[in-house]
Amino acid sequence: MSSAIASGQPMRVVVWGENVHEQEQQEVRDIYPHGMHGAIKEGIEENLGQRAVVRTATLQDPEHGLTEEVLRDTDVLVWWGHAAHDQVADDVVDRIQRHVLAGMGLLVLHSGHWSKIFGRLMGTTCTLRWRSKDDREIVWTVDPTHPIARGVPHPFIIPAQEMYGEFFDVPAPDELVFLSTFSGGEVFRSGMTYRRGYGRIFYFSPGDQDYPVYHQQEVRRVIANAVEWARTDRPERTSPVLLRYEREDFYNGHGYAGAMSN
Amino acid sequence: MSSAIASGQPMRVVVWGENVHEQEQQEVRDIYPHGMHGAIKEGIEENLGQRAVVRTATLQDPEHGLTEEVLRDTDVLVWWGHAAHDQVADDVVDRIQRHVLAGMGLLVLHSGHWSKIFGRLMGTTCTLRWRSKDDREIVWTVDPTHPIARGVPHPFIIPAQEMYGEFFDVPAPDELVFLSTFSGGEVFRSGMTYRRGYGRIFYFSPGDQDYPVYHQQEVRRVIANAVEWARTDRPERTSPVLLRYEREDFYNGHGYAGAMSN
Amino acid sequence: MSSAIASGQPMRVVVWGENVHEQEQQEVRDIYPHGMHGAIKEGIEENLGQRAVVRTATLQDPEHGLTEEVLRDTDVLVWWGHAAHDQVADDVVDRIQRHVLAGMGLLVLHSGHWSKIFGRLMGTTCTLRWRSKDDREIVWTVDPTHPIARGVPHPFIIPAQEMYGEFFDVPAPDELVFLSTFSGGEVFRSGMTYRRGYGRIFYFSPGDQDYPVYHQQEVRRVIANAVEWARTDRPERTSPVLLRYEREDFYNGHGYAGAMSN
Amino acid sequence: MSSAIASGQPMRVVVWGENVHEQEQQEVRDIYPHGMHGAIKEGIEENLGQRAVVRTATLQDPEHGLTEEVLRDTDVLVWWGHAAHDQVADDVVDRIQRHVLAGMGLLVLHSGHWSKIFGRLMGTTCTLRWRSKDDREIVWTVDPTHPIARGVPHPFIIPAQEMYGEFFDVPAPDELVFLSTFSGGEVFRSGMTYRRGYGRIFYFSPGDQDYPVYHQQEVRRVIANAVEWARTDRPERTSPVLLRYEREDFYNGHGYAGAMSN
């Protein structure tokens, strides 16, 4: 095996932060003095140490910091957005989708459920019920052997949180890892995996600009586990293609190669 | 129960045909003198009789025959396209997606795997391997209690067919109903179900313009079964929405209602 | 189609009740004067009317009322047990399992999670966390197009209930239909489907001897929907077998026929 | 993290071989001079090197070589049996099942589909169609990011093999990784994962006493990958239990502890 994983190369992670609440609201800046993306980055580094090299990018960067060059060198992209989903340029969304289908891992956090990239990959409205009133959230593991649940207490408690409740309009997940309940009695499928193309996606709902959720140890552990899980080990960054194969030649496709070009 | 299904109302089906091969190629017209959509329509009527009212629409109709009015009165839409996927207007695709997420059933047949609407709902490239060289296709049932497999022989044989092979880049299905093998040794997940929003989707790969597949009894039976399966019984045609719910009020959401509007 | 479903024959349902609490505890008899099985039967009849013929059987009957003759004439068996799981004879459990794998539907209710028959079909411990302290249970639908959820309010509330919580040690379900939350903050996968052999199984957790849950309209609706869903339409009551097939003869297996005989 | 995986301890694997064909048939001994279990062991060592310590055990050993002590020190058990399933003692099967539910990984190979332990964990007949007539088997990957498919060519070809075909009566898998086709046109879900309790199970169909399948590089790679995948990282070897939890005490269950004791 000459793969990146086998050779022990650290994984390359980009945490993307919308970085709007932190700029506009003092109370968010108080909770997240280095930005929400900063706190998420710290949590990954704290858990993965030398196993990961973590960078950040934000909405305000040229091309939102997600150029072709950056994505080509990214094993896993972590996404946090909320107030400015519609300001993410469509061609950057195209690019991210292409990279996910070609093998880049993607973590979508909390309000990222309504981001353009998540909607694209799910095909549904990705809507839900919500309330921001200091609910207590309890996170339960229902897939105890899943690598994303490794070392995560069952259950763990987030003292105050925004409520996200069902019906969450997403496809049935490939794996349902976590369920959350809220003081008000609502429930949410809070940790779910999806494979799309050659890429792996994890949606995780805990986390909000008004609560210090990304400073909490258990949440950081889940995100770090998910980063490791989402990394694939593809030899190259290419997406599936449409090809014609002659009989008895199983390996040399030819003709059409234009995936997603229609 | 005052639902349409309970009250015995026939289901309203629209078979959409691209209708390009039939216009341009005499050999296709010979196989499908009433169009491919015509043959698909006949197969549904043959199996469902009074239980369904079946209409057709084609690419060449104004708005491709799929106006808001038509879709509002459609329980299940059946889709066949191949040569002109890119000629389907984006706003019609938007409309179909909206109706599927709001409860309209959708059957995507064969080369429809690369249609805009299927790509939108899957989020992936929907690419595959192919060869059109008179392979024999054998269709095997792997979910024998599924309503779509009811009365379908295990296996059944299509004497000559285009080969569609793996890897088929779609999400893992909610249910894998059929697998197909081809003389050349390829395999394909040929019958798969997906729930998206309030709608139900079935992809079925047999069927091609160059072979009389839609005249074959077993294929017609599968399509008719799938039409019945895909019909939901929603009281109204609305898609999931994002709403805020106050504590202890589980039924009256308010605030945001803008699904897919970002 | 000459099937039982197509010909409109009513489905034949047996509600099996352990019938121990009702005999021994006055407070249970007060809630369920006709037995718990009696209340469950009433709920099915109330919803399905002429579409079902419902009988009951109990632990105390010879062979627990589940002879070969009875099971052969049963489309769907509904199971409630709690205090006397170990008194169910192993050969009757063998027989039920054989019939399920050969096409009989099975509903397992509440404390039936720990019945011999459920353990056999799941292969796991089927354990969970519990507390009987008047928790309020809220039942949420996460698969809104599922036939078992048809006409069921989202959510619906059971004012007082025993708590069943995760981790529930069962296989990941084929379909997750309902989730329940409890006042204490616990969560449970309360409505799940499983296919096993040619049979369909639904587990539904609401319902307990100490609470009038089986008198509640929404619960009755779910159970009735599930009875309809669990009925398969197999032409005969035979389970899958191991057979040898010569090349090009896809339909006439021979040799070994001894499923489950090793 | 103080886990075995994190601390880099090699995984402890036991390859269990029925060891009957090798003793009784010269032609099998010619293919597998060190026994089938010997060849499987070699393949794992070849791929995992220092990352695994592999032992073997056979039917003929006292307690079939699978005492409580042995299983307690086993991370992953690999199972090959065919001619003598019924000679495996029931109490050993009980013990294996208990260990799987408590976190031991299990690989079931080829004819092991009809072993007692697999039937116990699946709950179904585990029957299939078969023919031993030198079919060519082609193995296709349908879950390309799955760790078990890492480095496995798509497709790979086994020149001569026993045919195993659908319908394979097992539960729908948690993940469908491989599909196989045979020269005769049959298809088989040849690589499937299942979670049961705290354990992970992989079924892989290639491999037979009459063909040198376990000497083939791609097959060895799949088995080695699966061994790594099946290892869980539980802190202790305990299975899920039934426990009562008081309100607001989420961590200290008490009362019943008797999983599987009914």
PDB file of C-alpha atoms in Angstrom, chain C residues 38-223:
ATOM      1  CA  GLY C  38     -58.744  -7.597  23.539  1.00  0.00           C
ATOM      2  CA  ALA C  39     -57.965  -3.893  23.371  1.00  0.00           C
ATOM      3  CA  ILE C  40     -55.432  -4.375  20.603  1.00  0.00           C
ATOM      4  CA  LYS C  41     -57.962  -6.445  18.650  1.00  0.00           C
ATOM      5  CA  GLU C  42     -60.607  -3.727  19.045  1.00  0.00           C
ATOM      6  CA  GLY C  43     -58.214  -1.109  17.742  1.00  0.00           C
ATOM      7  CA  ILE C  44     -57.461  -3.095  14.611  1.00  0.00           C
ATOM      8  CA  GLU C  45     -61.137  -3.785  13.937  1.00  0.00           C
ATOM      9  CA  GLU C  46     -62.014  -0.150  14.526  1.00  0.00           C
ATOM     10  CA  ASN C  47     -59.549   0.931  11.856  1.00  0.00           C
ATOM     11  CA  LEU C  48     -59.724  -1.865   9.301  1.00  0.00           C
ATOM     12  CA  GLY C  49     -63.365  -2.883   9.560  1.00  0.00           C
ATOM     13  CA  GLN C  50     -64.233  -5.449   6.897  1.00  0.00           C
ATOM     14  CA  ARG C  51     -60.672  -5.530   5.655  1.00  0.00           C
ATOM     15  CA  ALA C  52     -59.585  -7.736   8.542  1.00  0.00           C
ATOM     16  CA  VAL C  53     -60.799 -10.736  10.528  1.00  0.00           C
ATOM     17  CA  VAL C  54     -59.161 -10.603  13.945  1.00  0.00           C
ATOM     18  CA  ARG C  55     -58.842 -13.438  16.458  1.00  0.00           C
ATOM     19  CA  THR C  56     -56.935 -13.710  19.719  1.00  0.00           C
ATOM     20  CA  ALA C  57     -54.778 -16.415  21.293  1.00  0.00           C
ATOM     21  CA  THR C  58     -53.045 -16.522  24.657  1.00  0.00           C
ATOM     22  CA  LEU C  59     -50.207 -18.185  26.498  1.00  0.00           C
ATOM     23  CA  GLN C  60     -52.671 -20.348  28.414  1.00  0.00           C
ATOM     24  CA  ASP C  61     -54.215 -21.935  25.307  1.00  0.00           C
ATOM     25  CA  PRO C  62     -52.952 -25.365  24.225  1.00  0.00           C
ATOM     26  CA  GLU C  63     -49.759 -24.747  22.266  1.00  0.00           C
ATOM     27  CA  HIS C  64     -50.359 -21.111  23.252  1.00  0.00           C
ATOM     28  CA  GLY C  65     -53.126 -21.066  20.647  1.00  0.00           C
ATOM     29  CA  LEU C  66     -50.537 -21.055  17.864  1.00  0.00           C
ATOM     30  CA  THR C  67     -50.806 -24.482  16.267  1.00  0.00           C
ATOM     31  CA  GLU C  68     -49.607 -25.214  12.770  1.00  0.00           C
ATOM     32  CA  GLU C  69     -53.222 -24.930  11.599  1.00  0.00           C
ATOM     33  CA  VAL C  70     -53.720 -21.530  13.181  1.00  0.00           C
ATOM     34  CA  LEU C  71     -50.471 -20.079  11.824  1.00  0.00           C
ATOM     35  CA  ARG C  72     -51.123 -21.453   8.358  1.00  0.00           C
ATOM     36  CA  ASP C  73     -54.309 -19.389   8.309  1.00  0.00           C
ATOM     37  CA  THR C  74     -52.722 -16.257   9.744  1.00  0.00           C
ATOM     38  CA  ASP C  75     -51.559 -13.382   7.555  1.00  0.00           C
ATOM     39  CA  VAL C  76     -50.276 -11.251  10.414  1.00  0.00           C
ATOM     40  CA  LEU C  77     -49.483 -12.175  14.012  1.00  0.00           C
ATOM     41  CA  VAL C  78     -49.429  -9.420  16.656  1.00  0.00           C
ATOM     42  CA  TRP C  79     -47.366 -10.194  19.764  1.00  0.00           C
ATOM     43  CA  TRP C  80     -47.670  -8.822  23.287  1.00  0.00           C
ATOM     44  CA  GLY C  81     -45.760 -10.461  26.146  1.00  0.00           C
ATOM     45  CA  HIS C  82     -43.867  -9.345  29.211  1.00  0.00           C
ATOM     46  CA  ALA C  83     -43.921 -11.329  32.439  1.00  0.00           C
ATOM     47  CA  ALA C  84     -43.682 -14.839  31.022  1.00  0.00           C
ATOM     48  CA  HIS C  85     -41.403 -14.808  27.996  1.00  0.00           C
ATOM     49  CA  ASP C  86     -39.640 -17.910  29.277  1.00  0.00           C
ATOM     50  CA  GLN C  87     -42.901 -19.856  29.466  1.00  0.00           C
ATOM     51  CA  VAL C  88     -43.354 -19.768  25.714  1.00  0.00           C
ATOM     52  CA  ALA C  89     -42.406 -23.230  24.455  1.00  0.00           C
ATOM     53  CA  ASP C  90     -39.369 -23.425  22.211  1.00  0.00           C
ATOM     54  CA  ASP C  91     -41.107 -25.530  19.603  1.00  0.00           C
ATOM     55  CA  VAL C  92     -43.839 -22.928  19.267  1.00  0.00           C
ATOM     56  CA  VAL C  93     -41.153 -20.282  18.829  1.00  0.00           C
ATOM     57  CA  ASP C  94     -39.560 -22.468  16.129  1.00  0.00           C
ATOM     58  CA  ARG C  95     -42.915 -22.683  14.398  1.00  0.00           C
ATOM     59  CA  ILE C  96     -43.555 -18.946  14.508  1.00  0.00           C
ATOM     60  CA  GLN C  97     -40.081 -18.200  13.166  1.00  0.00           C
ATOM     61  CA  ARG C  98     -40.631 -20.675  10.331  1.00  0.00           C
ATOM     62  CA  HIS C  99     -43.929 -19.035   9.420  1.00  0.00           C
ATOM     63  CA  VAL C 100     -42.466 -15.536   9.509  1.00  0.00           C
ATOM     64  CA  LEU C 101     -39.625 -16.586   7.202  1.00  0.00           C
ATOM     65  CA  ALA C 102     -42.266 -18.152   4.950  1.00  0.00           C
ATOM     66  CA  GLY C 103     -44.304 -14.979   4.662  1.00  0.00           C
ATOM     67  CA  MET C 104     -46.398 -14.375   7.779  1.00  0.00           C
ATOM     68  CA  GLY C 105     -46.298 -10.777   8.991  1.00  0.00           C
ATOM     69  CA  LEU C 106     -45.280 -10.116  12.600  1.00  0.00           C
ATOM     70  CA  LEU C 107     -45.884  -7.116  14.823  1.00  0.00           C
ATOM     71  CA  VAL C 108     -43.939  -7.067  18.065  1.00  0.00           C
ATOM     72  CA  LEU C 109     -45.277  -4.618  20.623  1.00  0.00           C
ATOM     73  CA  HIS C 110     -43.558  -2.932  23.575  1.00  0.00           C
ATOM     74  CA  SER C 111     -42.173  -5.449  26.070  1.00  0.00           C
ATOM     75  CA  GLY C 112     -42.251  -8.048  23.308  1.00  0.00           C
ATOM     76  CA  HIS C 113     -38.770  -6.687  22.557  1.00  0.00           C
ATOM     77  CA  TRP C 114     -37.513  -9.343  24.972  1.00  0.00           C
ATOM     78  CA  SER C 115     -39.635 -12.207  23.696  1.00  0.00           C
ATOM     79  CA  LYS C 116     -37.956 -15.354  22.426  1.00  0.00           C
ATOM     80  CA  ILE C 117     -39.367 -14.888  18.926  1.00  0.00           C
ATOM     81  CA  PHE C 118     -38.045 -11.343  18.563  1.00  0.00           C
ATOM     82  CA  GLY C 119     -34.600 -12.335  19.851  1.00  0.00           C
ATOM     83  CA  ARG C 120     -34.508 -15.206  17.371  1.00  0.00           C
ATOM     84  CA  LEU C 121     -35.327 -12.990  14.430  1.00  0.00           C
ATOM     85  CA  MET C 122     -32.996 -10.153  15.435  1.00  0.00           C
ATOM     86  CA  GLY C 123     -29.972 -12.166  16.609  1.00  0.00           C
ATOM     87  CA  THR C 124     -29.125  -9.590  19.285  1.00  0.00           C
ATOM     88  CA  THR C 125     -29.837  -9.108  22.996  1.00  0.00           C
ATOM     89  CA  CYS C 126     -32.771  -6.744  22.294  1.00  0.00           C
ATOM     90  CA  THR C 127     -31.999  -4.990  25.580  1.00  0.00           C
ATOM     91  CA  LEU C 128     -32.707  -1.311  26.360  1.00  0.00           C
ATOM     92  CA  ARG C 129     -32.965   1.150  29.266  1.00  0.00           C
ATOM     93  CA  TRP C 130     -36.294   1.619  31.024  1.00  0.00           C
ATOM     94  CA  ARG C 131     -38.178   3.341  33.844  1.00  0.00           C
ATOM     95  CA  SER C 132     -41.852   3.145  34.726  1.00  0.00           C
ATOM     96  CA  LYS C 133     -42.546   6.554  36.218  1.00  0.00           C
ATOM     97  CA  ASP C 134     -45.281   8.259  34.211  1.00  0.00           C
ATOM     98  CA  ASP C 135     -43.048   9.849  31.617  1.00  0.00           C
ATOM     99  CA  ARG C 136     -44.785  11.707  28.850  1.00  0.00           C
ATOM    100  CA  GLU C 137     -43.898  10.070  25.509  1.00  0.00           C
ATOM    101  CA  ILE C 138     -43.941  12.056  22.272  1.00  0.00           C
ATOM    102  CA  VAL C 139     -43.910  10.034  19.065  1.00  0.00           C
ATOM    103  CA  TRP C 140     -42.344  11.679  15.995  1.00  0.00           C
ATOM    104  CA  THR C 141     -42.544  10.528  12.378  1.00  0.00           C
ATOM    105  CA  VAL C 142     -39.235  10.505  10.497  1.00  0.00           C
ATOM    106  CA  ASP C 143     -40.422   8.611   7.397  1.00  0.00           C
ATOM    107  CA  PRO C 144     -43.476  10.633   6.401  1.00  0.00           C
ATOM    108  CA  THR C 145     -44.372   8.704   3.250  1.00  0.00           C
ATOM    109  CA  HIS C 146     -44.301   5.331   4.988  1.00  0.00           C
ATOM    110  CA  PRO C 147     -47.676   3.538   4.864  1.00  0.00           C
ATOM    111  CA  ILE C 148     -47.423   2.863   8.597  1.00  0.00           C
ATOM    112  CA  ALA C 149     -47.376   6.635   9.237  1.00  0.00           C
ATOM    113  CA  ARG C 150     -50.442   7.331   7.096  1.00  0.00           C
ATOM    114  CA  GLY C 151     -52.907   9.517   8.940  1.00  0.00           C
ATOM    115  CA  VAL C 152     -50.789   9.604  12.083  1.00  0.00           C
ATOM    116  CA  PRO C 153     -50.387  13.117  13.576  1.00  0.00           C
ATOM    117  CA  HIS C 154     -46.834  14.452  13.769  1.00  0.00           C
ATOM    118  CA  PRO C 155     -46.126  14.310  16.603  1.00  0.00           C
ATOM    119  CA  PHE C 156     -48.593  12.561  18.851  1.00  0.00           C
ATOM    120  CA  ILE C 157     -48.458  12.493  22.611  1.00  0.00           C
ATOM    121  CA  ILE C 158     -48.955   9.663  25.093  1.00  0.00           C
ATOM    122  CA  PRO C 159     -49.640  11.440  28.396  1.00  0.00           C
ATOM    123  CA  ALA C 160     -48.102   8.807  30.684  1.00  0.00           C
ATOM    124  CA  GLN C 161     -45.911   5.902  29.713  1.00  0.00           C
ATOM    125  CA  GLU C 162     -43.103   3.635  30.660  1.00  0.00           C
ATOM    126  CA  MET C 163     -39.809   5.006  29.372  1.00  0.00           C
ATOM    127  CA  TYR C 164     -37.847   2.868  26.907  1.00  0.00           C
ATOM    128  CA  GLY C 165     -34.499   4.375  25.981  1.00  0.00           C
ATOM    129  CA  GLU C 166     -31.405   3.825  23.876  1.00  0.00           C
ATOM    130  CA  PHE C 167     -29.189   2.030  23.392  1.00  0.00           C
ATOM    131  CA  PHE C 168     -31.723  -0.470  22.040  1.00  0.00           C
ATOM    132  CA  ASP C 169     -29.666  -3.467  20.953  1.00  0.00           C
ATOM    133  CA  VAL C 170     -31.325  -4.449  17.689  1.00  0.00           C
ATOM    134  CA  PRO C 171     -30.013  -4.474  14.120  1.00  0.00           C
ATOM    135  CA  ALA C 172     -30.275  -1.160  12.289  1.00  0.00           C
ATOM    136  CA  PRO C 173     -33.794  -1.277  10.889  1.00  0.00           C
ATOM    137  CA  ASP C 174     -34.676  -1.461   7.213  1.00  0.00           C
ATOM    138  CA  GLU C 175     -36.807   1.613   7.817  1.00  0.00           C
ATOM    139  CA  LEU C 176     -36.910   3.910  10.818  1.00  0.00           C
ATOM    140  CA  VAL C 177     -40.472   5.223  10.957  1.00  0.00           C
ATOM    141  CA  PHE C 178     -40.947   6.673  14.450  1.00  0.00           C
ATOM    142  CA  LEU C 179     -38.774   8.149  17.184  1.00  0.00           C
ATOM    143  CA  SER C 180     -40.011   8.706  20.738  1.00  0.00           C
ATOM    144  CA  THR C 181     -38.832  11.124  23.382  1.00  0.00           C
ATOM    145  CA  PHE C 182     -39.635  10.950  27.093  1.00  0.00           C
ATOM    146  CA  SER C 183     -39.978  13.656  29.733  1.00  0.00           C
ATOM    147  CA  GLY C 184     -36.746  12.488  31.318  1.00  0.00           C
ATOM    148  CA  GLY C 185     -34.848  13.305  28.134  1.00  0.00           C
ATOM    149  CA  GLU C 186     -34.434   9.773  26.783  1.00  0.00           C
ATOM    150  CA  VAL C 187     -34.985   8.778  23.166  1.00  0.00           C
ATOM    151  CA  PHE C 188     -36.053   5.520  21.540  1.00  0.00           C
ATOM    152  CA  ARG C 189     -36.344   4.221  18.013  1.00  0.00           C
ATOM    153  CA  SER C 190     -39.989   3.367  18.578  1.00  0.00           C
ATOM    154  CA  GLY C 191     -41.173   2.249  15.139  1.00  0.00           C
ATOM    155  CA  MET C 192     -38.920   0.084  12.974  1.00  0.00           C
ATOM    156  CA  THR C 193     -39.392  -2.316  10.079  1.00  0.00           C
ATOM    157  CA  TYR C 194     -37.407  -5.456   9.272  1.00  0.00           C
ATOM    158  CA  ARG C 195     -37.630  -7.952   6.412  1.00  0.00           C
ATOM    159  CA  ARG C 196     -36.646 -11.487   7.311  1.00  0.00           C
ATOM    160  CA  GLY C 197     -36.995 -14.291   4.767  1.00  0.00           C
ATOM    161  CA  TYR C 198     -40.331 -13.794   2.999  1.00  0.00           C
ATOM    162  CA  GLY C 199     -41.831 -12.074   6.041  1.00  0.00           C
ATOM    163  CA  ARG C 200     -42.191  -8.522   7.265  1.00  0.00           C
ATOM    164  CA  ILE C 201     -41.751  -7.437  10.846  1.00  0.00           C
ATOM    165  CA  PHE C 202     -42.665  -4.201  12.606  1.00  0.00           C
ATOM    166  CA  TYR C 203     -41.568  -3.334  16.112  1.00  0.00           C
ATOM    167  CA  PHE C 204     -43.589  -0.631  17.875  1.00  0.00           C
ATOM    168  CA  SER C 205     -42.712   0.341  21.430  1.00  0.00           C
ATOM    169  CA  PRO C 206     -45.705   2.291  22.799  1.00  0.00           C
ATOM    170  CA  GLY C 207     -47.918   0.223  25.077  1.00  0.00           C
ATOM    171  CA  ASP C 208     -47.734  -1.102  28.601  1.00  0.00           C
ATOM    172  CA  GLN C 209     -49.900  -2.965  31.064  1.00  0.00           C
ATOM    173  CA  ASP C 210     -49.899  -0.037  33.484  1.00  0.00           C
ATOM    174  CA  TYR C 211     -51.095   2.638  31.065  1.00  0.00           C
ATOM    175  CA  PRO C 212     -54.146   2.767  28.774  1.00  0.00           C
ATOM    176  CA  VAL C 213     -51.982   3.151  25.690  1.00  0.00           C
ATOM    177  CA  TYR C 214     -53.836   0.605  23.558  1.00  0.00           C
ATOM    178  CA  HIS C 215     -57.030   2.615  23.962  1.00  0.00           C
ATOM    179  CA  GLN C 216     -55.406   5.658  22.392  1.00  0.00           C
ATOM    180  CA  GLN C 217     -56.540   6.449  18.867  1.00  0.00           C
ATOM    181  CA  GLU C 218     -53.148   7.262  17.325  1.00  0.00           C
ATOM    182  CA  VAL C 219     -51.582   4.086  18.682  1.00  0.00           C
ATOM    183  CA  ARG C 220     -54.445   2.033  17.277  1.00  0.00           C
ATOM    184  CA  ARG C 221     -54.011   3.695  13.944  1.00  0.00           C
ATOM    185  CA  VAL C 222     -50.311   2.842  13.807  1.00  0.00           C
ATOM    186  CA  ILE C 223     -50.976  -0.794  14.701  1.00  0.00           C
TER     187      ILE C 223
END
